[in-house]
Amino acid sequence: MLPAAIGVSAQVANESPAEAARLLEQGGQEYRDQQHDLAERTLQDSLRLHRALGDQNGEAWTLNYLGLVYFATGKNDEAIDVNKQALEIYERLQQKNGMAQVLSVLGQAYDAKAEYAVALEQHEKALKLFKEIKDDKQVAWTYLHLGRTYNSLAQYNQSIEFYQKALNLFRSLGNRWGESDALKDLGFVYFSQSRHSDAINLYQQALPIFNDIGNPSGEGYTRIQMGLAYTFLSQYDEAIAQYNQALPIFEQIEDSKGKAHVLMNMGNTYRAQSQHEPAMRLYQEAIPLFYEFKDREGQALIFKNIGELYVEQGDPELGIISLKQSVNTYERIRSGLVSLDQDLQDSFASTVEATYRTLAETLLEQGRIPEAQQVLDLLKLEELREFTDTRAVWASDGISFSNPEQAVVDVHGSLIALGSNVVECELNDCAELNTLLKQQQSLLAQYKTELSRFVETIRANRRDDNNFQDLDNISVDARELLDAYAADEQNSLLVYPFVLEDKLWLVWVTVGDVVGSIEVPVSQGELATTVQKFGALLKSRSSNMDELQATSQKLHSWIIQPLADELEKNDIDHLVFVNDRVTRYIPMGALYNGENYLLERYTVSTVLSTTFTDMDDRLGPVTDSNVLGLGLTEAVGDFIPLPAVRDELAGIIEDQDGDGIYPGQTFLNQDFTLDAFKNNLRGNRILHMATHAAFVPGQPKESFIVLGDGYRLEIPEIETMTRRLKDLHLVVLSACQTALGETNQEDGTEIAGLSSYFLEANRSGAVVASLWNVNDNSTSVLMQRFYENMAAGETKADALRKAQLSLLGSDQTADGDERIIGQRQADDAGTAPLSHPYFWAPFILIGNGL
């Protein structure tokens, strides 16, 4: 906070209002001349004098200018602090122009801190005020600022829209400063869309304007972006030439942020030419500058680049340290995006996901399976949060460092902090510069020693013990899950199919912290094509069985066959999948080995993430497991009738005549209302919903469950029912595509679906849901058999398996007629036997399978 008026010096306090006004004007001019140190001192004097005089208007304008100076020198927190003070005064004085000016600077400062949600909010407020007071010049600048924030979020179409508005308005006003900035920024969006030649064309239009108006900063940043574009066009000499012209500009105007980006991108250009030594030197020189300017996104990028460079040089151990630092920085940025619209969160996530996957792949390639598993778990949590809109209640602790890694990180952190002090000292010509430089040289030598010690320790451990990784690092949640199944006398294997662009990694874990991985030489493209074909065949009851099984067998050869030795050696009877990307579209039980389906040999279940799976709760005996049955049999709106739902619920829940299996209540059609749903949840262990449902990721208002009276229960309403849901153990969503949301991404991130809302903490432990539209009659049969099996003492996973096998016609534990139901019955249209996977494969169990 700035000092209060009571601390005013005698030199300033006795001056007149005219002197206060003079200091404010002088400080403003010094800011415009980019004499930031002088401007800060002058404006501090102006602020003390205006406060002593009780001039609130002058105080607010001084705070506004001071905020601009702080922002220009990278002191974003200080800029935010003084502008918030100014905003309070302007709001009290009801000065819309001042309010708008302050909000604009606040938006830019938050944007620089990568707090994009707050930045957008401030810019939108400023835009509204500037339009009200008809300040077209500031409207144009605000369009530009909005374009920059949307560009940071990878929302390129919105960014281009705002940039184009800004460019047109600046040109109509004859504002060449704004025009040049808009050309530069529009060029960068084109660069982000890989339109490199178009970007260079815009940069070349902007450069002469920057020279004419005397804007060296604009010229410097334009040359950085031209260098980037030339690098991607493999015109490396031209790229280096642009950087060499930009660097002295930023040094002359003392712009640490600009210098940092020049050094990093010049390093990228040398790296693109496999000139690793100069690239690493430039990266290391840039790091303290990013910290000096508190540029979190720049920090994440530089560590990503350093990590990748280490890997390219054959030093993956060092690469992992830097990649972990990058991921942890991105995690801090992501935690601030929870209030943004889902598409904005997702677009930003798509720009950083590659860093997570690079880290996981590098860990796997080094055999560091427990750590890779932790990264995989984090990926699942990220994708699940994006899909279910629950980020607001989540916080990540990031990726942990091993003890040897932490020693390197600590020394490097000290080196970065000292480097920041050196940079600041150089900018201010402080007397301690030589002392700081000597300390930096000594600490740099210590850092290099620590690096060498770390690499030698890691490699020595690997020579002595192939399993040197501390098994305590394995996910505690994964261990608890496997131990729970072992206590129930089930030998389980936890399988992570991890999809990379050029290969598939199968990471597996068994009880006792036994872990392993297998590399499968199948590209993501080939895997995705096969999965897509398999899905299309499964969703059609008339598909050719030979073609379906041949496609399924190919997937089996990639996902299951490589695990054959482990499955046999460990006598596995239960496979638990934590699926990744396109593997989420696969109902694993339907994988075929040439003779039978996986479901015929193993119990199969899924978890969204081991972290989200509660294995402590159990479903008690039938008499203690009340069911709330909710169903729709009649046509409602555009939704077709589901006549078999009546028999389904009647076969599950006891009525007055004693039919059914479980005690409970049934609400059908008009009785299935929102009040009936909410008021009867408590005290029930099972919720069974047989109706229509739809889930649209990121659009909760369009995602709903159809109630019996036609009411569409929107997904956010489920979020408000936590206390009502606390007694549930199992939710059965006997409806259409309740495990699958509709999305344009089609990369598997939406497979959490509606089910994930019931799997939150303090809600249900398990969900049975469907991957595609289900058949009414066959679903009714399958569900009744599922409950019969649970009532007979089977676990939920085994009960679902045997219900599916009864349709398939190969339930080896059933007798007589039950065993051949799938072979003798056809669907309601009489066109296909129920043994076709279309009827039995869509339902999957997610969560606690006991």
PDB file of C-alpha atoms in Angstrom, residues 70-303:
ATOM      1  CA  TYR A  70       3.888  -0.106 -12.438  1.00  0.00           C
ATOM      2  CA  PHE A  71       2.264  -2.088 -15.243  1.00  0.00           C
ATOM      3  CA  ALA A  72       4.864  -0.906 -17.765  1.00  0.00           C
ATOM      4  CA  THR A  73       7.682  -2.071 -15.465  1.00  0.00           C
ATOM      5  CA  GLY A  74       6.130  -5.462 -14.722  1.00  0.00           C
ATOM      6  CA  LYS A  75       4.996  -4.634 -11.196  1.00  0.00           C
ATOM      7  CA  ASN A  76       1.538  -6.028 -11.819  1.00  0.00           C
ATOM      8  CA  ASP A  77       0.559  -6.575  -8.189  1.00  0.00           C
ATOM      9  CA  GLU A  78       1.460  -2.950  -7.371  1.00  0.00           C
ATOM     10  CA  ALA A  79      -0.446  -1.788 -10.466  1.00  0.00           C
ATOM     11  CA  ILE A  80      -3.537  -3.670  -9.327  1.00  0.00           C
ATOM     12  CA  ASP A  81      -3.257  -2.292  -5.802  1.00  0.00           C
ATOM     13  CA  VAL A  82      -3.086   1.407  -6.764  1.00  0.00           C
ATOM     14  CA  ASN A  83      -5.732   1.082  -9.472  1.00  0.00           C
ATOM     15  CA  LYS A  84      -8.153  -0.515  -7.017  1.00  0.00           C
ATOM     16  CA  GLN A  85      -7.588   2.513  -4.771  1.00  0.00           C
ATOM     17  CA  ALA A  86      -8.246   4.811  -7.714  1.00  0.00           C
ATOM     18  CA  LEU A  87     -11.376   2.885  -8.668  1.00  0.00           C
ATOM     19  CA  GLU A  88     -12.851   3.353  -5.189  1.00  0.00           C
ATOM     20  CA  ILE A  89     -12.371   7.122  -5.479  1.00  0.00           C
ATOM     21  CA  TYR A  90     -13.797   7.343  -9.005  1.00  0.00           C
ATOM     22  CA  GLU A  91     -16.839   5.284  -7.987  1.00  0.00           C
ATOM     23  CA  ARG A  92     -17.361   7.600  -5.018  1.00  0.00           C
ATOM     24  CA  LEU A  93     -17.065  10.629  -7.299  1.00  0.00           C
ATOM     25  CA  GLN A  94     -19.190   8.888  -9.985  1.00  0.00           C
ATOM     26  CA  GLN A  95     -16.633   9.714 -12.677  1.00  0.00           C
ATOM     27  CA  LYS A  96     -17.253   7.203 -15.457  1.00  0.00           C
ATOM     28  CA  ASN A  97     -14.214   8.232 -17.498  1.00  0.00           C
ATOM     29  CA  GLY A  98     -11.852   7.650 -14.598  1.00  0.00           C
ATOM     30  CA  MET A  99     -13.548   4.377 -13.700  1.00  0.00           C
ATOM     31  CA  ALA A 100     -13.182   3.144 -17.272  1.00  0.00           C
ATOM     32  CA  GLN A 101      -9.501   4.137 -17.458  1.00  0.00           C
ATOM     33  CA  VAL A 102      -8.710   2.293 -14.219  1.00  0.00           C
ATOM     34  CA  LEU A 103     -10.665  -0.807 -15.222  1.00  0.00           C
ATOM     35  CA  SER A 104      -8.697  -0.916 -18.472  1.00  0.00           C
ATOM     36  CA  VAL A 105      -5.354  -0.937 -16.660  1.00  0.00           C
ATOM     37  CA  LEU A 106      -6.649  -3.523 -14.189  1.00  0.00           C
ATOM     38  CA  GLY A 107      -7.638  -5.769 -17.104  1.00  0.00           C
ATOM     39  CA  GLN A 108      -4.179  -5.479 -18.642  1.00  0.00           C
ATOM     40  CA  ALA A 109      -2.445  -6.205 -15.332  1.00  0.00           C
ATOM     41  CA  TYR A 110      -4.570  -9.282 -14.666  1.00  0.00           C
ATOM     42  CA  ASP A 111      -3.936 -10.448 -18.227  1.00  0.00           C
ATOM     43  CA  ALA A 112      -0.180 -10.127 -17.639  1.00  0.00           C
ATOM     44  CA  LYS A 113      -0.586 -12.292 -14.516  1.00  0.00           C
ATOM     45  CA  ALA A 114      -2.421 -14.916 -16.642  1.00  0.00           C
ATOM     46  CA  GLU A 115      -5.571 -14.354 -14.566  1.00  0.00           C
ATOM     47  CA  TYR A 116      -7.683 -14.281 -17.698  1.00  0.00           C
ATOM     48  CA  ALA A 117     -11.114 -14.616 -16.106  1.00  0.00           C
ATOM     49  CA  VAL A 118     -10.630 -11.438 -14.076  1.00  0.00           C
ATOM     50  CA  ALA A 119      -8.995  -9.693 -17.047  1.00  0.00           C
ATOM     51  CA  LEU A 120     -12.022 -10.314 -19.260  1.00  0.00           C
ATOM     52  CA  GLU A 121     -14.351  -9.067 -16.540  1.00  0.00           C
ATOM     53  CA  GLN A 122     -12.424  -5.786 -16.161  1.00  0.00           C
ATOM     54  CA  HIS A 123     -12.172  -5.209 -19.920  1.00  0.00           C
ATOM     55  CA  GLU A 124     -15.900  -5.818 -20.439  1.00  0.00           C
ATOM     56  CA  LYS A 125     -16.749  -3.326 -17.686  1.00  0.00           C
ATOM     57  CA  ALA A 126     -14.369  -0.765 -19.190  1.00  0.00           C
ATOM     58  CA  LEU A 127     -15.812  -1.265 -22.679  1.00  0.00           C
ATOM     59  CA  LYS A 128     -19.342  -0.635 -21.441  1.00  0.00           C
ATOM     60  CA  LEU A 129     -18.313   2.629 -19.754  1.00  0.00           C
ATOM     61  CA  PHE A 130     -16.249   3.881 -22.704  1.00  0.00           C
ATOM     62  CA  LYS A 131     -19.228   3.289 -24.984  1.00  0.00           C
ATOM     63  CA  GLU A 132     -21.529   5.145 -22.580  1.00  0.00           C
ATOM     64  CA  ILE A 133     -19.292   8.218 -22.590  1.00  0.00           C
ATOM     65  CA  LYS A 134     -18.721   7.847 -26.374  1.00  0.00           C
ATOM     66  CA  ASP A 135     -14.917   7.686 -26.118  1.00  0.00           C
ATOM     67  CA  ASP A 136     -14.226   5.908 -29.416  1.00  0.00           C
ATOM     68  CA  LYS A 137     -10.469   6.025 -28.973  1.00  0.00           C
ATOM     69  CA  GLN A 138     -10.639   4.081 -25.705  1.00  0.00           C
ATOM     70  CA  VAL A 139     -13.288   1.767 -27.130  1.00  0.00           C
ATOM     71  CA  ALA A 140     -10.769   0.843 -29.830  1.00  0.00           C
ATOM     72  CA  TRP A 141      -8.001   0.218 -27.277  1.00  0.00           C
ATOM     73  CA  THR A 142     -10.350  -1.937 -25.204  1.00  0.00           C
ATOM     74  CA  TYR A 143     -11.200  -3.989 -28.286  1.00  0.00           C
ATOM     75  CA  LEU A 144      -7.453  -4.535 -28.642  1.00  0.00           C
ATOM     76  CA  HIS A 145      -7.070  -5.627 -25.015  1.00  0.00           C
ATOM     77  CA  LEU A 146      -9.982  -8.053 -25.309  1.00  0.00           C
ATOM     78  CA  GLY A 147      -8.419  -9.487 -28.448  1.00  0.00           C
ATOM     79  CA  ARG A 148      -5.180 -10.121 -26.558  1.00  0.00           C
ATOM     80  CA  THR A 149      -6.892 -11.936 -23.702  1.00  0.00           C
ATOM     81  CA  TYR A 150      -8.937 -14.134 -26.041  1.00  0.00           C
ATOM     82  CA  ASN A 151      -5.756 -14.902 -27.985  1.00  0.00           C
ATOM     83  CA  SER A 152      -4.093 -16.067 -24.750  1.00  0.00           C
ATOM     84  CA  LEU A 153      -7.078 -18.394 -24.264  1.00  0.00           C
ATOM     85  CA  ALA A 154      -6.646 -19.746 -27.822  1.00  0.00           C
ATOM     86  CA  GLN A 155     -10.055 -18.359 -28.781  1.00  0.00           C
ATOM     87  CA  TYR A 156      -8.714 -17.186 -32.115  1.00  0.00           C
ATOM     88  CA  ASN A 157     -11.981 -16.370 -33.867  1.00  0.00           C
ATOM     89  CA  GLN A 158     -13.096 -14.104 -31.043  1.00  0.00           C
ATOM     90  CA  SER A 159      -9.633 -12.592 -30.894  1.00  0.00           C
ATOM     91  CA  ILE A 160      -9.647 -11.786 -34.635  1.00  0.00           C
ATOM     92  CA  GLU A 161     -13.113 -10.264 -34.307  1.00  0.00           C
ATOM     93  CA  PHE A 162     -11.964  -7.825 -31.619  1.00  0.00           C
ATOM     94  CA  TYR A 163      -8.678  -7.034 -33.365  1.00  0.00           C
ATOM     95  CA  GLN A 164     -10.491  -6.275 -36.609  1.00  0.00           C
ATOM     96  CA  LYS A 165     -12.928  -3.993 -34.776  1.00  0.00           C
ATOM     97  CA  ALA A 166      -9.991  -2.209 -33.177  1.00  0.00           C
ATOM     98  CA  LEU A 167      -8.120  -1.866 -36.486  1.00  0.00           C
ATOM     99  CA  ASN A 168     -11.138  -0.436 -38.309  1.00  0.00           C
ATOM    100  CA  LEU A 169     -11.905   2.025 -35.531  1.00  0.00           C
ATOM    101  CA  PHE A 170      -8.282   3.180 -35.186  1.00  0.00           C
ATOM    102  CA  ARG A 171      -8.074   3.795 -38.934  1.00  0.00           C
ATOM    103  CA  SER A 172     -11.327   5.757 -38.937  1.00  0.00           C
ATOM    104  CA  LEU A 173      -9.939   7.900 -36.096  1.00  0.00           C
ATOM    105  CA  GLY A 174      -6.570   8.338 -37.819  1.00  0.00           C
ATOM    106  CA  ASN A 175      -4.852   6.835 -34.761  1.00  0.00           C
ATOM    107  CA  ARG A 176      -1.603   5.361 -36.094  1.00  0.00           C
ATOM    108  CA  TRP A 177      -0.436   4.164 -32.665  1.00  0.00           C
ATOM    109  CA  GLY A 178      -3.493   1.986 -32.364  1.00  0.00           C
ATOM    110  CA  GLU A 179      -3.421   0.940 -36.002  1.00  0.00           C
ATOM    111  CA  SER A 180       0.146  -0.376 -35.739  1.00  0.00           C
ATOM    112  CA  ASP A 181      -0.588  -2.281 -32.542  1.00  0.00           C
ATOM    113  CA  ALA A 182      -3.701  -3.819 -34.066  1.00  0.00           C
ATOM    114  CA  LEU A 183      -1.761  -4.928 -37.168  1.00  0.00           C
ATOM    115  CA  LYS A 184       0.927  -6.488 -34.975  1.00  0.00           C
ATOM    116  CA  ASP A 185      -1.545  -8.315 -32.747  1.00  0.00           C
ATOM    117  CA  LEU A 186      -3.692  -9.484 -35.639  1.00  0.00           C
ATOM    118  CA  GLY A 187      -0.552 -10.888 -37.210  1.00  0.00           C
ATOM    119  CA  PHE A 188       0.141 -12.915 -34.084  1.00  0.00           C
ATOM    120  CA  VAL A 189      -3.300 -14.538 -34.229  1.00  0.00           C
ATOM    121  CA  TYR A 190      -2.595 -15.526 -37.827  1.00  0.00           C
ATOM    122  CA  PHE A 191       0.725 -16.937 -36.629  1.00  0.00           C
ATOM    123  CA  SER A 192      -1.128 -18.946 -33.949  1.00  0.00           C
ATOM    124  CA  GLN A 193      -3.276 -20.393 -36.736  1.00  0.00           C
ATOM    125  CA  SER A 194      -0.119 -21.376 -38.674  1.00  0.00           C
ATOM    126  CA  ARG A 195      -0.787 -18.671 -41.303  1.00  0.00           C
ATOM    127  CA  HIS A 196       2.852 -17.594 -41.113  1.00  0.00           C
ATOM    128  CA  SER A 197       3.138 -15.764 -44.423  1.00  0.00           C
ATOM    129  CA  ASP A 198      -0.060 -13.812 -43.719  1.00  0.00           C
ATOM    130  CA  ALA A 199       1.340 -12.897 -40.310  1.00  0.00           C
ATOM    131  CA  ILE A 200       4.603 -11.609 -41.788  1.00  0.00           C
ATOM    132  CA  ASN A 201       2.628  -9.485 -44.253  1.00  0.00           C
ATOM    133  CA  LEU A 202       0.820  -7.750 -41.381  1.00  0.00           C
ATOM    134  CA  TYR A 203       4.061  -7.290 -39.431  1.00  0.00           C
ATOM    135  CA  GLN A 204       5.641  -5.620 -42.442  1.00  0.00           C
ATOM    136  CA  GLN A 205       2.700  -3.210 -42.590  1.00  0.00           C
ATOM    137  CA  ALA A 206       3.103  -2.375 -38.898  1.00  0.00           C
ATOM    138  CA  LEU A 207       6.894  -1.804 -38.801  1.00  0.00           C
ATOM    139  CA  PRO A 208       7.078   1.435 -40.815  1.00  0.00           C
ATOM    140  CA  ILE A 209       4.247   2.910 -38.727  1.00  0.00           C
ATOM    141  CA  PHE A 210       6.113   2.101 -35.498  1.00  0.00           C
ATOM    142  CA  ASN A 211       9.204   3.824 -36.928  1.00  0.00           C
ATOM    143  CA  ASP A 212       7.239   6.896 -38.068  1.00  0.00           C
ATOM    144  CA  ILE A 213       5.526   7.442 -34.719  1.00  0.00           C
ATOM    145  CA  GLY A 214       8.619   6.633 -32.659  1.00  0.00           C
ATOM    146  CA  ASN A 215       7.353   3.537 -30.844  1.00  0.00           C
ATOM    147  CA  PRO A 216      10.437   1.358 -30.214  1.00  0.00           C
ATOM    148  CA  SER A 217       8.546  -1.069 -27.991  1.00  0.00           C
ATOM    149  CA  GLY A 218       6.036  -1.789 -30.739  1.00  0.00           C
ATOM    150  CA  GLU A 219       8.852  -2.303 -33.231  1.00  0.00           C
ATOM    151  CA  GLY A 220      10.658  -4.686 -30.844  1.00  0.00           C
ATOM    152  CA  TYR A 221       7.648  -6.918 -30.225  1.00  0.00           C
ATOM    153  CA  THR A 222       6.823  -6.948 -33.927  1.00  0.00           C
ATOM    154  CA  ARG A 223      10.345  -8.138 -34.735  1.00  0.00           C
ATOM    155  CA  ILE A 224      10.006 -10.903 -32.108  1.00  0.00           C
ATOM    156  CA  GLN A 225       6.850 -12.123 -33.805  1.00  0.00           C
ATOM    157  CA  MET A 226       8.442 -11.902 -37.250  1.00  0.00           C
ATOM    158  CA  GLY A 227      11.307 -14.005 -35.936  1.00  0.00           C
ATOM    159  CA  LEU A 228       8.824 -16.607 -34.738  1.00  0.00           C
ATOM    160  CA  ALA A 229       7.112 -16.725 -38.122  1.00  0.00           C
ATOM    161  CA  TYR A 230      10.406 -17.001 -40.016  1.00  0.00           C
ATOM    162  CA  THR A 231      11.475 -19.836 -37.690  1.00  0.00           C
ATOM    163  CA  PHE A 232       8.343 -21.814 -38.501  1.00  0.00           C
ATOM    164  CA  LEU A 233       9.036 -21.215 -42.196  1.00  0.00           C
ATOM    165  CA  SER A 234      12.586 -22.600 -41.615  1.00  0.00           C
ATOM    166  CA  GLN A 235      14.069 -19.224 -42.626  1.00  0.00           C
ATOM    167  CA  TYR A 236      16.414 -19.270 -39.655  1.00  0.00           C
ATOM    168  CA  ASP A 237      18.902 -16.583 -40.717  1.00  0.00           C
ATOM    169  CA  GLU A 238      16.077 -14.107 -41.241  1.00  0.00           C
ATOM    170  CA  ALA A 239      14.620 -15.039 -37.840  1.00  0.00           C
ATOM    171  CA  ILE A 240      17.947 -14.462 -36.047  1.00  0.00           C
ATOM    172  CA  ALA A 241      18.310 -11.128 -37.863  1.00  0.00           C
ATOM    173  CA  GLN A 242      14.938  -9.987 -36.502  1.00  0.00           C
ATOM    174  CA  TYR A 243      15.868 -11.004 -32.959  1.00  0.00           C
ATOM    175  CA  ASN A 244      19.237  -9.227 -33.196  1.00  0.00           C
ATOM    176  CA  GLN A 245      17.429  -6.031 -34.173  1.00  0.00           C
ATOM    177  CA  ALA A 246      14.867  -6.426 -31.367  1.00  0.00           C
ATOM    178  CA  LEU A 247      17.306  -7.148 -28.525  1.00  0.00           C
ATOM    179  CA  PRO A 248      19.070  -3.743 -28.362  1.00  0.00           C
ATOM    180  CA  ILE A 249      15.686  -2.009 -28.534  1.00  0.00           C
ATOM    181  CA  PHE A 250      14.495  -3.712 -25.354  1.00  0.00           C
ATOM    182  CA  GLU A 251      17.833  -3.178 -23.627  1.00  0.00           C
ATOM    183  CA  GLN A 252      17.689   0.539 -24.423  1.00  0.00           C
ATOM    184  CA  ILE A 253      14.120   0.996 -23.156  1.00  0.00           C
ATOM    185  CA  GLU A 254      14.792  -1.355 -20.198  1.00  0.00           C
ATOM    186  CA  ASP A 255      11.950  -3.736 -21.060  1.00  0.00           C
ATOM    187  CA  SER A 256      12.727  -6.993 -19.237  1.00  0.00           C
ATOM    188  CA  LYS A 257       9.685  -8.794 -20.609  1.00  0.00           C
ATOM    189  CA  GLY A 258      10.561  -8.000 -24.205  1.00  0.00           C
ATOM    190  CA  LYS A 259      14.171  -9.039 -23.666  1.00  0.00           C
ATOM    191  CA  ALA A 260      13.056 -12.315 -22.084  1.00  0.00           C
ATOM    192  CA  HIS A 261      10.892 -13.181 -25.091  1.00  0.00           C
ATOM    193  CA  VAL A 262      13.694 -12.290 -27.529  1.00  0.00           C
ATOM    194  CA  LEU A 263      16.113 -14.587 -25.725  1.00  0.00           C
ATOM    195  CA  MET A 264      13.619 -17.466 -25.438  1.00  0.00           C
ATOM    196  CA  ASN A 265      12.556 -17.316 -29.066  1.00  0.00           C
ATOM    197  CA  MET A 266      16.094 -16.927 -30.317  1.00  0.00           C
ATOM    198  CA  GLY A 267      16.841 -20.067 -28.290  1.00  0.00           C
ATOM    199  CA  ASN A 268      13.953 -21.805 -30.047  1.00  0.00           C
ATOM    200  CA  THR A 269      15.423 -20.874 -33.423  1.00  0.00           C
ATOM    201  CA  TYR A 270      18.850 -22.271 -32.538  1.00  0.00           C
ATOM    202  CA  ARG A 271      17.176 -25.371 -31.136  1.00  0.00           C
ATOM    203  CA  ALA A 272      15.271 -25.855 -34.395  1.00  0.00           C
ATOM    204  CA  GLN A 273      18.692 -26.066 -36.066  1.00  0.00           C
ATOM    205  CA  SER A 274      19.942 -28.569 -33.447  1.00  0.00           C
ATOM    206  CA  GLN A 275      22.321 -25.966 -32.041  1.00  0.00           C
ATOM    207  CA  HIS A 276      21.660 -27.010 -28.478  1.00  0.00           C
ATOM    208  CA  GLU A 277      24.422 -25.184 -26.626  1.00  0.00           C
ATOM    209  CA  PRO A 278      23.497 -21.615 -27.672  1.00  0.00           C
ATOM    210  CA  ALA A 279      19.806 -22.493 -27.247  1.00  0.00           C
ATOM    211  CA  MET A 280      20.316 -23.583 -23.624  1.00  0.00           C
ATOM    212  CA  ARG A 281      22.459 -20.527 -22.873  1.00  0.00           C
ATOM    213  CA  LEU A 282      19.729 -18.208 -24.149  1.00  0.00           C
ATOM    214  CA  TYR A 283      17.007 -20.081 -22.235  1.00  0.00           C
ATOM    215  CA  GLN A 284      18.921 -19.832 -18.975  1.00  0.00           C
ATOM    216  CA  GLU A 285      19.529 -16.123 -19.531  1.00  0.00           C
ATOM    217  CA  ALA A 286      15.802 -15.567 -20.068  1.00  0.00           C
ATOM    218  CA  ILE A 287      14.562 -17.344 -16.917  1.00  0.00           C
ATOM    219  CA  PRO A 288      15.297 -14.603 -14.323  1.00  0.00           C
ATOM    220  CA  LEU A 289      13.767 -12.014 -16.631  1.00  0.00           C
ATOM    221  CA  PHE A 290      10.465 -13.891 -16.707  1.00  0.00           C
ATOM    222  CA  TYR A 291      10.546 -14.028 -12.921  1.00  0.00           C
ATOM    223  CA  GLU A 292      11.499 -10.356 -12.664  1.00  0.00           C
ATOM    224  CA  PHE A 293       8.405  -9.497 -14.707  1.00  0.00           C
ATOM    225  CA  LYS A 294       6.263 -12.135 -12.905  1.00  0.00           C
ATOM    226  CA  ASP A 295       5.193 -13.589 -16.248  1.00  0.00           C
ATOM    227  CA  ARG A 296       3.751 -16.987 -15.246  1.00  0.00           C
ATOM    228  CA  GLU A 297       2.927 -18.095 -18.773  1.00  0.00           C
ATOM    229  CA  GLY A 298       6.432 -17.152 -19.847  1.00  0.00           C
ATOM    230  CA  GLN A 299       7.838 -19.141 -16.929  1.00  0.00           C
ATOM    231  CA  ALA A 300       5.819 -22.202 -17.946  1.00  0.00           C
ATOM    232  CA  LEU A 301       6.954 -21.868 -21.573  1.00  0.00           C
ATOM    233  CA  ILE A 302      10.634 -21.460 -20.785  1.00  0.00           C
ATOM    234  CA  PHE A 303      10.671 -24.534 -18.530  1.00  0.00           C
TER     235      PHE A 303
END
